């Protein structure tokens, strides 16, 4: 296995099914401020696919895990 695949698999184990919030100070992600999401999986590019709890938002967003903070539960 290549190191890129190994890294993606490690991230999958660390983040899949975890609740997350986006770290503050990332301008392109400020629309998710105050929202809790759940990581559905991590793709082979190493980006987390996150489903946020917005009332009308059913899209999954691929976000670099370094911009996410794992939280204990939905806030």
mmCIF file of C-alpha atoms in Angstrom:
data_model
loop_
_atom_site.group_PDB
_atom_site.id
_atom_site.type_symbol
_atom_site.label_atom_id
_atom_site.label_comp_id
_atom_site.label_asym_id
_atom_site.label_seq_id
_atom_site.Cartn_x
_atom_site.Cartn_y
_atom_site.Cartn_z
ATOM 1 C CA UNK A 1 0.000 0.000 0.000
ATOM 2 C CA UNK A 2 1.253 3.461 -0.770
ATOM 3 C CA UNK A 3 1.694 5.999 1.979
ATOM 4 C CA UNK A 4 -1.132 8.143 0.527
ATOM 5 C CA UNK A 5 -3.581 5.247 0.794
ATOM 6 C CA UNK A 6 -2.322 4.384 4.273
ATOM 7 C CA UNK A 7 -2.801 8.001 5.356
ATOM 8 C CA UNK A 8 -6.365 8.054 3.974
ATOM 9 C CA UNK A 9 -7.176 4.811 5.804
ATOM 10 C CA UNK A 10 -5.769 6.202 9.051
ATOM 11 C CA UNK A 11 -7.881 9.343 8.681
ATOM 12 C CA UNK A 12 -10.951 7.184 7.995
ATOM 13 C CA UNK A 13 -10.429 5.359 11.274
ATOM 14 C CA UNK A 14 -9.906 8.635 13.147
ATOM 15 C CA UNK A 15 -12.840 10.614 11.721
ATOM 16 C CA UNK A 16 -15.612 8.390 10.301
ATOM 17 C CA UNK A 17 -18.880 8.702 12.259
ATOM 18 C CA UNK A 18 -17.417 11.417 14.522
ATOM 19 C CA UNK A 19 -19.166 14.718 15.208
ATOM 20 C CA UNK A 20 -17.124 17.731 14.112
ATOM 21 C CA UNK A 21 -17.172 21.497 13.992
ATOM 22 C CA UNK A 22 -15.131 23.690 11.669
ATOM 23 C CA UNK A 23 -12.279 25.591 13.298
ATOM 24 C CA UNK A 24 -12.706 29.354 13.370
ATOM 25 C CA UNK A 25 -10.511 31.585 11.266
ATOM 26 C CA UNK A 26 -10.975 29.754 7.957
ATOM 27 C CA UNK A 27 -12.782 32.324 5.771
ATOM 28 C CA UNK A 28 -13.941 29.882 3.090
ATOM 29 C CA UNK A 29 -15.602 27.687 5.752
ATOM 30 C CA UNK A 30 -17.306 30.382 7.839
ATOM 31 C CA UNK A 31 -20.729 29.417 6.429
ATOM 32 C CA UNK A 32 -20.476 26.310 8.654
ATOM 33 C CA UNK A 33 -19.854 28.352 11.806
ATOM 34 C CA UNK A 34 -22.146 27.198 14.597
ATOM 35 C CA UNK A 35 -23.052 23.963 12.829
ATOM 36 C CA UNK A 36 -22.154 20.466 13.925
ATOM 37 C CA UNK A 37 -21.486 17.889 11.261
ATOM 38 C CA UNK A 38 -20.836 14.192 11.115
ATOM 39 C CA UNK A 39 -18.004 12.739 9.058
ATOM 40 C CA UNK A 40 -19.439 10.121 6.709
ATOM 41 C CA UNK A 41 -16.060 8.941 5.426
ATOM 42 C CA UNK A 42 -12.655 10.179 4.289
ATOM 43 C CA UNK A 43 -11.919 10.014 0.576
ATOM 44 C CA UNK A 44 -8.678 8.821 -0.976
ATOM 45 C CA UNK A 45 -7.541 12.441 -1.264
ATOM 46 C CA UNK A 46 -7.548 12.559 2.539
ATOM 47 C CA UNK A 47 -10.505 14.932 2.790
ATOM 48 C CA UNK A 48 -13.362 14.337 5.207
ATOM 49 C CA UNK A 49 -16.863 14.123 3.709
ATOM 50 C CA UNK A 50 -19.005 15.980 6.228
ATOM 51 C CA UNK A 51 -22.799 16.215 6.475
ATOM 52 C CA UNK A 52 -23.802 19.303 8.485
ATOM 53 C CA UNK A 53 -26.970 19.689 10.539
ATOM 54 C CA UNK A 54 -28.374 22.668 8.650
ATOM 55 C CA UNK A 55 -32.158 22.673 8.285
ATOM 56 C CA UNK A 56 -32.234 22.602 4.488
ATOM 57 C CA UNK A 57 -28.707 21.451 3.739
ATOM 58 C CA UNK A 58 -28.410 17.838 2.656
ATOM 59 C CA UNK A 59 -25.083 18.101 0.834
ATOM 60 C CA UNK A 60 -21.832 16.469 1.833
ATOM 61 C CA UNK A 61 -18.775 18.726 1.889
ATOM 62 C CA UNK A 62 -15.197 17.598 1.484
ATOM 63 C CA UNK A 63 -13.075 19.408 4.040
ATOM 64 C CA UNK A 64 -9.445 19.036 4.992
ATOM 65 C CA UNK A 65 -9.407 17.330 8.417
ATOM 66 C CA UNK A 66 -6.930 19.915 9.712
ATOM 67 C CA UNK A 67 -9.834 22.415 9.646
ATOM 68 C CA UNK A 68 -12.069 20.182 11.800
ATOM 69 C CA UNK A 69 -12.360 19.671 15.536
ATOM 70 C CA UNK A 70 -13.936 16.450 16.825
ATOM 71 C CA UNK A 71 -16.606 17.108 19.464
ATOM 72 C CA UNK A 72 -18.191 14.667 21.893
ATOM 73 C CA UNK A 73 -21.742 15.043 20.627
ATOM 74 C CA UNK A 74 -24.057 17.309 18.675
ATOM 75 C CA UNK A 75 -24.068 20.757 20.188
#
